[in-house]
Amino acid sequence: MKNKKNRDRIGLGYAVTGVITSLKTEFNMRIHVIIMFVVIFSGFLFRISVFEWLFVILAIGFVLAFELMNTVVELLTDVLFKEEHESAKNIKDISAAAVLVAAIFAAMVGIIIFFPKVIEFMNALF
């Protein structure tokens, strides 16, 4: 049992290292994390409901997870295809498209949740 506990801790360490590496090396990951903090701050500012938080957190999680997977796909593609190859380009493009779909979904969730609150806030100001 002791070995399993150590293995779990090591696995978590690898995961944290992966996130840190992604943040250091991937510009888009840094952008997503900045947007995540803005959205979380906005959620507290506008006092969104628990139900709304559920969708916001799911949307953020999907975008970050897809961005991490896209990074893995790009790195693996670079290892497997040393030369330029149309299949490598297609793999990378499709992987990036998955992130785009997740980001569009997240943006739609954000608009549905925050747009009415922003309008209400603007009306209160004027």
Short mmCIF file of N, CA and C in Angstrom, two decimals:
data_model
loop_
_atom_site.label_atom_id
_atom_site.label_comp_id
_atom_site.label_asym_id
_atom_site.label_seq_id
_atom_site.Cartn_x
_atom_site.Cartn_y
_atom_site.Cartn_z
N MET A 1 0.81 -1.20 0.00
CA MET A 1 0.00 0.00 0.00
C MET A 1 0.85 1.26 0.00
N LYS A 2 1.98 1.20 0.68
CA LYS A 2 2.84 2.37 0.77
C LYS A 2 3.31 2.81 -0.62
N ASN A 3 3.65 1.84 -1.47
CA ASN A 3 4.09 2.17 -2.82
C ASN A 3 3.01 2.88 -3.62
N LYS A 4 1.75 2.46 -3.46
CA LYS A 4 0.66 3.10 -4.19
C LYS A 4 0.51 4.55 -3.77
N LYS A 5 0.63 4.84 -2.48
CA LYS A 5 0.53 6.22 -2.01
C LYS A 5 1.64 7.07 -2.62
N ASN A 6 2.85 6.54 -2.65
CA ASN A 6 3.96 7.27 -3.25
C ASN A 6 3.73 7.47 -4.74
N ARG A 7 3.22 6.45 -5.40
CA ARG A 7 2.93 6.54 -6.83
C ARG A 7 1.89 7.61 -7.10
N ASP A 8 0.85 7.68 -6.26
CA ASP A 8 -0.19 8.70 -6.42
C ASP A 8 0.40 10.09 -6.27
N ARG A 9 1.27 10.27 -5.28
CA ARG A 9 1.90 11.57 -5.08
C ARG A 9 2.79 11.93 -6.26
N ILE A 10 3.52 10.95 -6.75
CA ILE A 10 4.38 11.20 -7.90
C ILE A 10 3.53 11.56 -9.11
N GLY A 11 2.42 10.85 -9.32
CA GLY A 11 1.52 11.14 -10.44
C GLY A 11 0.98 12.55 -10.37
N LEU A 12 0.60 12.98 -9.18
CA LEU A 12 0.11 14.35 -9.01
C LEU A 12 1.23 15.34 -9.31
N GLY A 13 2.43 15.01 -8.88
CA GLY A 13 3.59 15.87 -9.16
C GLY A 13 3.82 16.02 -10.65
N TYR A 14 3.71 14.91 -11.38
CA TYR A 14 3.86 14.97 -12.84
C TYR A 14 2.77 15.84 -13.46
N ALA A 15 1.57 15.71 -12.95
CA ALA A 15 0.45 16.50 -13.49
C ALA A 15 0.68 17.99 -13.25
N VAL A 16 1.10 18.33 -12.04
CA VAL A 16 1.37 19.74 -11.72
C VAL A 16 2.52 20.25 -12.59
N THR A 17 3.56 19.44 -12.76
CA THR A 17 4.67 19.82 -13.63
C THR A 17 4.19 20.03 -15.06
N GLY A 18 3.27 19.19 -15.51
CA GLY A 18 2.72 19.35 -16.85
C GLY A 18 1.99 20.67 -17.02
N VAL A 19 1.20 21.04 -16.03
CA VAL A 19 0.48 22.32 -16.09
C VAL A 19 1.48 23.48 -16.10
N ILE A 20 2.48 23.41 -15.23
CA ILE A 20 3.48 24.48 -15.17
C ILE A 20 4.25 24.57 -16.48
N THR A 21 4.64 23.43 -17.03
CA THR A 21 5.35 23.42 -18.32
C THR A 21 4.49 24.03 -19.41
N SER A 22 3.22 23.68 -19.43
CA SER A 22 2.31 24.23 -20.42
C SER A 22 2.19 25.74 -20.27
N LEU A 23 2.10 26.22 -19.05
CA LEU A 23 2.02 27.66 -18.81
C LEU A 23 3.30 28.37 -19.25
N LYS A 24 4.44 27.72 -19.07
CA LYS A 24 5.72 28.33 -19.45
C LYS A 24 5.91 28.35 -20.96
N THR A 25 5.42 27.32 -21.64
CA THR A 25 5.75 27.15 -23.06
C THR A 25 4.64 27.50 -24.03
N GLU A 26 3.40 27.53 -23.57
CA GLU A 26 2.27 27.72 -24.48
C GLU A 26 1.58 29.06 -24.23
N PHE A 27 1.72 29.96 -25.19
CA PHE A 27 1.11 31.29 -25.09
C PHE A 27 -0.40 31.19 -24.90
N ASN A 28 -1.05 30.33 -25.69
CA ASN A 28 -2.51 30.22 -25.60
C ASN A 28 -2.97 29.73 -24.23
N MET A 29 -2.18 28.87 -23.59
CA MET A 29 -2.54 28.40 -22.25
C MET A 29 -2.52 29.58 -21.28
N ARG A 30 -1.52 30.44 -21.40
CA ARG A 30 -1.46 31.62 -20.53
C ARG A 30 -2.66 32.53 -20.77
N ILE A 31 -3.05 32.70 -22.02
CA ILE A 31 -4.23 33.52 -22.34
C ILE A 31 -5.47 32.91 -21.70
N HIS A 32 -5.64 31.60 -21.84
CA HIS A 32 -6.81 30.92 -21.25
C HIS A 32 -6.84 31.09 -19.74
N VAL A 33 -5.70 31.00 -19.09
CA VAL A 33 -5.65 31.13 -17.63
C VAL A 33 -5.96 32.57 -17.22
N ILE A 34 -5.47 33.55 -17.97
CA ILE A 34 -5.81 34.95 -17.67
C ILE A 34 -7.31 35.16 -17.80
N ILE A 35 -7.89 34.65 -18.89
CA ILE A 35 -9.34 34.76 -19.08
C ILE A 35 -10.08 34.05 -17.96
N MET A 36 -9.57 32.89 -17.53
CA MET A 36 -10.18 32.16 -16.42
C MET A 36 -10.26 33.04 -15.17
N PHE A 37 -9.16 33.72 -14.83
CA PHE A 37 -9.17 34.57 -13.64
C PHE A 37 -10.13 35.74 -13.80
N VAL A 38 -10.21 36.32 -15.00
CA VAL A 38 -11.16 37.42 -15.24
C VAL A 38 -12.59 36.92 -15.07
N VAL A 39 -12.88 35.75 -15.60
CA VAL A 39 -14.23 35.18 -15.50
C VAL A 39 -14.56 34.85 -14.04
N ILE A 40 -13.62 34.27 -13.32
CA ILE A 40 -13.88 33.95 -11.91
C ILE A 40 -14.11 35.23 -11.11
N PHE A 41 -13.28 36.25 -11.34
CA PHE A 41 -13.48 37.53 -10.67
C PHE A 41 -14.86 38.10 -11.00
N SER A 42 -15.24 38.02 -12.29
CA SER A 42 -16.55 38.52 -12.71
C SER A 42 -17.68 37.73 -12.06
N GLY A 43 -17.48 36.43 -11.91
CA GLY A 43 -18.49 35.61 -11.24
C GLY A 43 -18.75 36.07 -9.82
N PHE A 44 -17.68 36.40 -9.09
CA PHE A 44 -17.84 36.92 -7.73
C PHE A 44 -18.44 38.32 -7.76
N LEU A 45 -17.98 39.14 -8.69
CA LEU A 45 -18.47 40.52 -8.80
C LEU A 45 -19.97 40.55 -9.05
N PHE A 46 -20.43 39.72 -9.97
CA PHE A 46 -21.85 39.71 -10.33
C PHE A 46 -22.67 38.71 -9.50
N ARG A 47 -22.02 38.05 -8.57
CA ARG A 47 -22.69 37.11 -7.67
C ARG A 47 -23.54 36.09 -8.43
N ILE A 48 -22.88 35.38 -9.33
CA ILE A 48 -23.62 34.38 -10.10
C ILE A 48 -24.05 33.25 -9.17
N SER A 49 -25.11 32.57 -9.57
CA SER A 49 -25.69 31.50 -8.74
C SER A 49 -24.81 30.25 -8.77
N VAL A 50 -25.07 29.34 -7.87
CA VAL A 50 -24.35 28.07 -7.83
C VAL A 50 -24.54 27.33 -9.15
N PHE A 51 -25.75 27.36 -9.67
CA PHE A 51 -26.05 26.71 -10.95
C PHE A 51 -25.22 27.34 -12.07
N GLU A 52 -25.11 28.66 -12.07
CA GLU A 52 -24.30 29.35 -13.08
C GLU A 52 -22.82 29.03 -12.91
N TRP A 53 -22.36 28.95 -11.65
CA TRP A 53 -20.97 28.56 -11.39
C TRP A 53 -20.67 27.20 -11.99
N LEU A 54 -21.62 26.28 -11.89
CA LEU A 54 -21.43 24.94 -12.43
C LEU A 54 -21.06 25.02 -13.91
N PHE A 55 -21.81 25.78 -14.67
CA PHE A 55 -21.55 25.90 -16.11
C PHE A 55 -20.25 26.64 -16.39
N VAL A 56 -19.97 27.68 -15.61
CA VAL A 56 -18.73 28.44 -15.80
C VAL A 56 -17.53 27.54 -15.53
N ILE A 57 -17.57 26.80 -14.44
CA ILE A 57 -16.44 25.93 -14.08
C ILE A 57 -16.27 24.81 -15.12
N LEU A 58 -17.38 24.23 -15.57
CA LEU A 58 -17.29 23.20 -16.61
C LEU A 58 -16.69 23.77 -17.89
N ALA A 59 -17.13 24.94 -18.29
CA ALA A 59 -16.62 25.56 -19.52
C ALA A 59 -15.13 25.85 -19.40
N ILE A 60 -14.72 26.40 -18.27
CA ILE A 60 -13.29 26.67 -18.04
C ILE A 60 -12.50 25.37 -18.07
N GLY A 61 -13.00 24.36 -17.38
CA GLY A 61 -12.31 23.07 -17.35
C GLY A 61 -12.15 22.46 -18.73
N PHE A 62 -13.20 22.53 -19.54
CA PHE A 62 -13.12 21.99 -20.89
C PHE A 62 -12.06 22.72 -21.71
N VAL A 63 -12.05 24.03 -21.66
CA VAL A 63 -11.08 24.80 -22.45
C VAL A 63 -9.65 24.46 -22.02
N LEU A 64 -9.40 24.46 -20.71
CA LEU A 64 -8.05 24.16 -20.23
C LEU A 64 -7.63 22.73 -20.58
N ALA A 65 -8.55 21.78 -20.40
CA ALA A 65 -8.24 20.38 -20.72
C ALA A 65 -7.97 20.21 -22.21
N PHE A 66 -8.79 20.83 -23.05
CA PHE A 66 -8.57 20.72 -24.49
C PHE A 66 -7.26 21.40 -24.91
N GLU A 67 -6.92 22.51 -24.28
CA GLU A 67 -5.66 23.18 -24.59
C GLU A 67 -4.48 22.29 -24.21
N LEU A 68 -4.56 21.64 -23.05
CA LEU A 68 -3.49 20.71 -22.66
C LEU A 68 -3.38 19.55 -23.64
N MET A 69 -4.52 18.99 -24.04
CA MET A 69 -4.49 17.88 -25.00
C MET A 69 -3.96 18.34 -26.35
N ASN A 70 -4.31 19.54 -26.77
CA ASN A 70 -3.79 20.08 -28.02
C ASN A 70 -2.27 20.19 -27.97
N THR A 71 -1.75 20.61 -26.84
CA THR A 71 -0.30 20.71 -26.67
C THR A 71 0.34 19.33 -26.80
N VAL A 72 -0.27 18.33 -26.18
CA VAL A 72 0.24 16.96 -26.27
C VAL A 72 0.23 16.49 -27.72
N VAL A 73 -0.86 16.72 -28.42
CA VAL A 73 -0.98 16.29 -29.82
C VAL A 73 0.09 16.98 -30.67
N GLU A 74 0.31 18.27 -30.45
CA GLU A 74 1.33 19.00 -31.22
C GLU A 74 2.73 18.45 -30.93
N LEU A 75 3.03 18.20 -29.66
CA LEU A 75 4.35 17.67 -29.31
C LEU A 75 4.57 16.28 -29.90
N LEU A 76 3.56 15.42 -29.78
CA LEU A 76 3.67 14.07 -30.36
C LEU A 76 3.81 14.12 -31.87
N THR A 77 3.07 15.00 -32.50
CA THR A 77 3.15 15.14 -33.96
C THR A 77 4.55 15.57 -34.38
N ASP A 78 5.13 16.51 -33.63
CA ASP A 78 6.50 16.95 -33.94
C ASP A 78 7.51 15.81 -33.79
N VAL A 79 7.29 14.93 -32.82
CA VAL A 79 8.19 13.79 -32.62
C VAL A 79 8.02 12.77 -33.75
N LEU A 80 6.78 12.51 -34.12
CA LEU A 80 6.49 11.47 -35.12
C LEU A 80 6.82 11.90 -36.54
N PHE A 81 6.66 13.18 -36.84
CA PHE A 81 6.90 13.69 -38.19
C PHE A 81 8.07 14.67 -38.13
N LYS A 82 9.26 14.19 -38.46
CA LYS A 82 10.45 15.05 -38.42
C LYS A 82 10.42 16.07 -39.56
N GLU A 83 9.89 15.69 -40.69
CA GLU A 83 9.78 16.57 -41.85
C GLU A 83 8.36 17.12 -41.94
N GLU A 84 8.21 18.18 -42.75
CA GLU A 84 6.85 18.69 -42.98
C GLU A 84 6.04 17.61 -43.69
N HIS A 85 4.81 17.45 -43.25
CA HIS A 85 3.96 16.41 -43.82
C HIS A 85 2.52 16.88 -43.72
N GLU A 86 1.75 16.65 -44.77
CA GLU A 86 0.36 17.12 -44.77
C GLU A 86 -0.45 16.49 -43.64
N SER A 87 -0.21 15.23 -43.35
CA SER A 87 -0.93 14.58 -42.25
C SER A 87 -0.62 15.26 -40.91
N ALA A 88 0.64 15.64 -40.72
CA ALA A 88 1.02 16.33 -39.47
C ALA A 88 0.27 17.66 -39.37
N LYS A 89 0.20 18.38 -40.47
CA LYS A 89 -0.53 19.65 -40.48
C LYS A 89 -2.00 19.42 -40.16
N ASN A 90 -2.60 18.40 -40.77
CA ASN A 90 -4.01 18.10 -40.51
C ASN A 90 -4.25 17.73 -39.05
N ILE A 91 -3.35 16.92 -38.50
CA ILE A 91 -3.48 16.52 -37.09
C ILE A 91 -3.47 17.75 -36.20
N LYS A 92 -2.51 18.64 -36.42
CA LYS A 92 -2.39 19.84 -35.59
C LYS A 92 -3.59 20.76 -35.78
N ASP A 93 -4.03 20.92 -37.04
CA ASP A 93 -5.18 21.80 -37.31
C ASP A 93 -6.45 21.28 -36.64
N ILE A 94 -6.68 19.98 -36.73
CA ILE A 94 -7.88 19.40 -36.13
C ILE A 94 -7.82 19.48 -34.61
N SER A 95 -6.65 19.26 -34.06
CA SER A 95 -6.49 19.38 -32.60
C SER A 95 -6.75 20.82 -32.15
N ALA A 96 -6.23 21.78 -32.90
CA ALA A 96 -6.49 23.19 -32.57
C ALA A 96 -7.97 23.52 -32.73
N ALA A 97 -8.62 22.90 -33.70
CA ALA A 97 -10.06 23.13 -33.90
C ALA A 97 -10.86 22.65 -32.69
N ALA A 98 -10.42 21.57 -32.06
CA ALA A 98 -11.10 21.08 -30.85
C ALA A 98 -11.05 22.13 -29.75
N VAL A 99 -9.90 22.79 -29.60
CA VAL A 99 -9.78 23.86 -28.61
C VAL A 99 -10.70 25.01 -28.98
N LEU A 100 -10.75 25.34 -30.27
CA LEU A 100 -11.62 26.43 -30.72
C LEU A 100 -13.08 26.13 -30.40
N VAL A 101 -13.52 24.91 -30.65
CA VAL A 101 -14.90 24.53 -30.34
C VAL A 101 -15.17 24.68 -28.85
N ALA A 102 -14.24 24.22 -28.01
CA ALA A 102 -14.40 24.35 -26.56
C ALA A 102 -14.44 25.82 -26.15
N ALA A 103 -13.59 26.64 -26.76
CA ALA A 103 -13.55 28.07 -26.43
C ALA A 103 -14.84 28.77 -26.87
N ILE A 104 -15.38 28.39 -28.02
CA ILE A 104 -16.65 28.98 -28.49
C ILE A 104 -17.77 28.58 -27.53
N PHE A 105 -17.79 27.32 -27.13
CA PHE A 105 -18.78 26.86 -26.14
C PHE A 105 -18.66 27.67 -24.86
N ALA A 106 -17.43 27.86 -24.38
CA ALA A 106 -17.21 28.62 -23.15
C ALA A 106 -17.66 30.07 -23.31
N ALA A 107 -17.39 30.64 -24.47
CA ALA A 107 -17.82 32.02 -24.72
C ALA A 107 -19.34 32.12 -24.72
N MET A 108 -20.00 31.14 -25.30
CA MET A 108 -21.47 31.14 -25.31
C MET A 108 -22.02 31.02 -23.90
N VAL A 109 -21.42 30.17 -23.09
CA VAL A 109 -21.82 30.05 -21.68
C VAL A 109 -21.63 31.39 -20.99
N GLY A 110 -20.47 32.01 -21.22
CA GLY A 110 -20.20 33.32 -20.62
C GLY A 110 -21.19 34.38 -21.03
N ILE A 111 -21.53 34.41 -22.31
CA ILE A 111 -22.50 35.40 -22.80
C ILE A 111 -23.87 35.17 -22.17
N ILE A 112 -24.31 33.93 -22.14
CA ILE A 112 -25.62 33.61 -21.56
C ILE A 112 -25.68 34.00 -20.10
N ILE A 113 -24.61 33.76 -19.36
CA ILE A 113 -24.61 34.04 -17.92
C ILE A 113 -24.34 35.51 -17.61
N PHE A 114 -23.34 36.10 -18.28
CA PHE A 114 -22.89 37.43 -17.88
C PHE A 114 -23.56 38.59 -18.62
N PHE A 115 -24.00 38.38 -19.85
CA PHE A 115 -24.57 39.50 -20.62
C PHE A 115 -25.75 40.15 -19.90
N PRO A 116 -26.73 39.38 -19.42
CA PRO A 116 -27.84 40.03 -18.70
C PRO A 116 -27.37 40.79 -17.45
N LYS A 117 -26.37 40.26 -16.78
CA LYS A 117 -25.86 40.91 -15.57
C LYS A 117 -25.12 42.20 -15.91
N VAL A 118 -24.39 42.21 -17.01
CA VAL A 118 -23.70 43.42 -17.44
C VAL A 118 -24.71 44.48 -17.86
N ILE A 119 -25.75 44.09 -18.58
CA ILE A 119 -26.81 45.03 -18.99
C ILE A 119 -27.48 45.61 -17.76
N GLU A 120 -27.81 44.77 -16.81
CA GLU A 120 -28.44 45.23 -15.56
C GLU A 120 -27.52 46.21 -14.83
N PHE A 121 -26.24 45.91 -14.78
CA PHE A 121 -25.26 46.79 -14.13
C PHE A 121 -25.17 48.13 -14.86
N MET A 122 -25.15 48.09 -16.18
CA MET A 122 -25.08 49.33 -16.98
C MET A 122 -26.34 50.17 -16.78
N ASN A 123 -27.49 49.52 -16.74
CA ASN A 123 -28.75 50.25 -16.51
C ASN A 123 -28.76 50.91 -15.14
N ALA A 124 -28.18 50.25 -14.16
CA ALA A 124 -28.13 50.82 -12.81
C ALA A 124 -27.21 52.05 -12.77
N LEU A 125 -26.20 52.07 -13.62
CA LEU A 125 -25.28 53.22 -13.67
C LEU A 125 -25.91 54.43 -14.34
N PHE A 126 -26.73 54.18 -15.33
CA PHE A 126 -27.31 55.28 -16.11
C PHE A 126 -28.78 55.34 -15.83
#
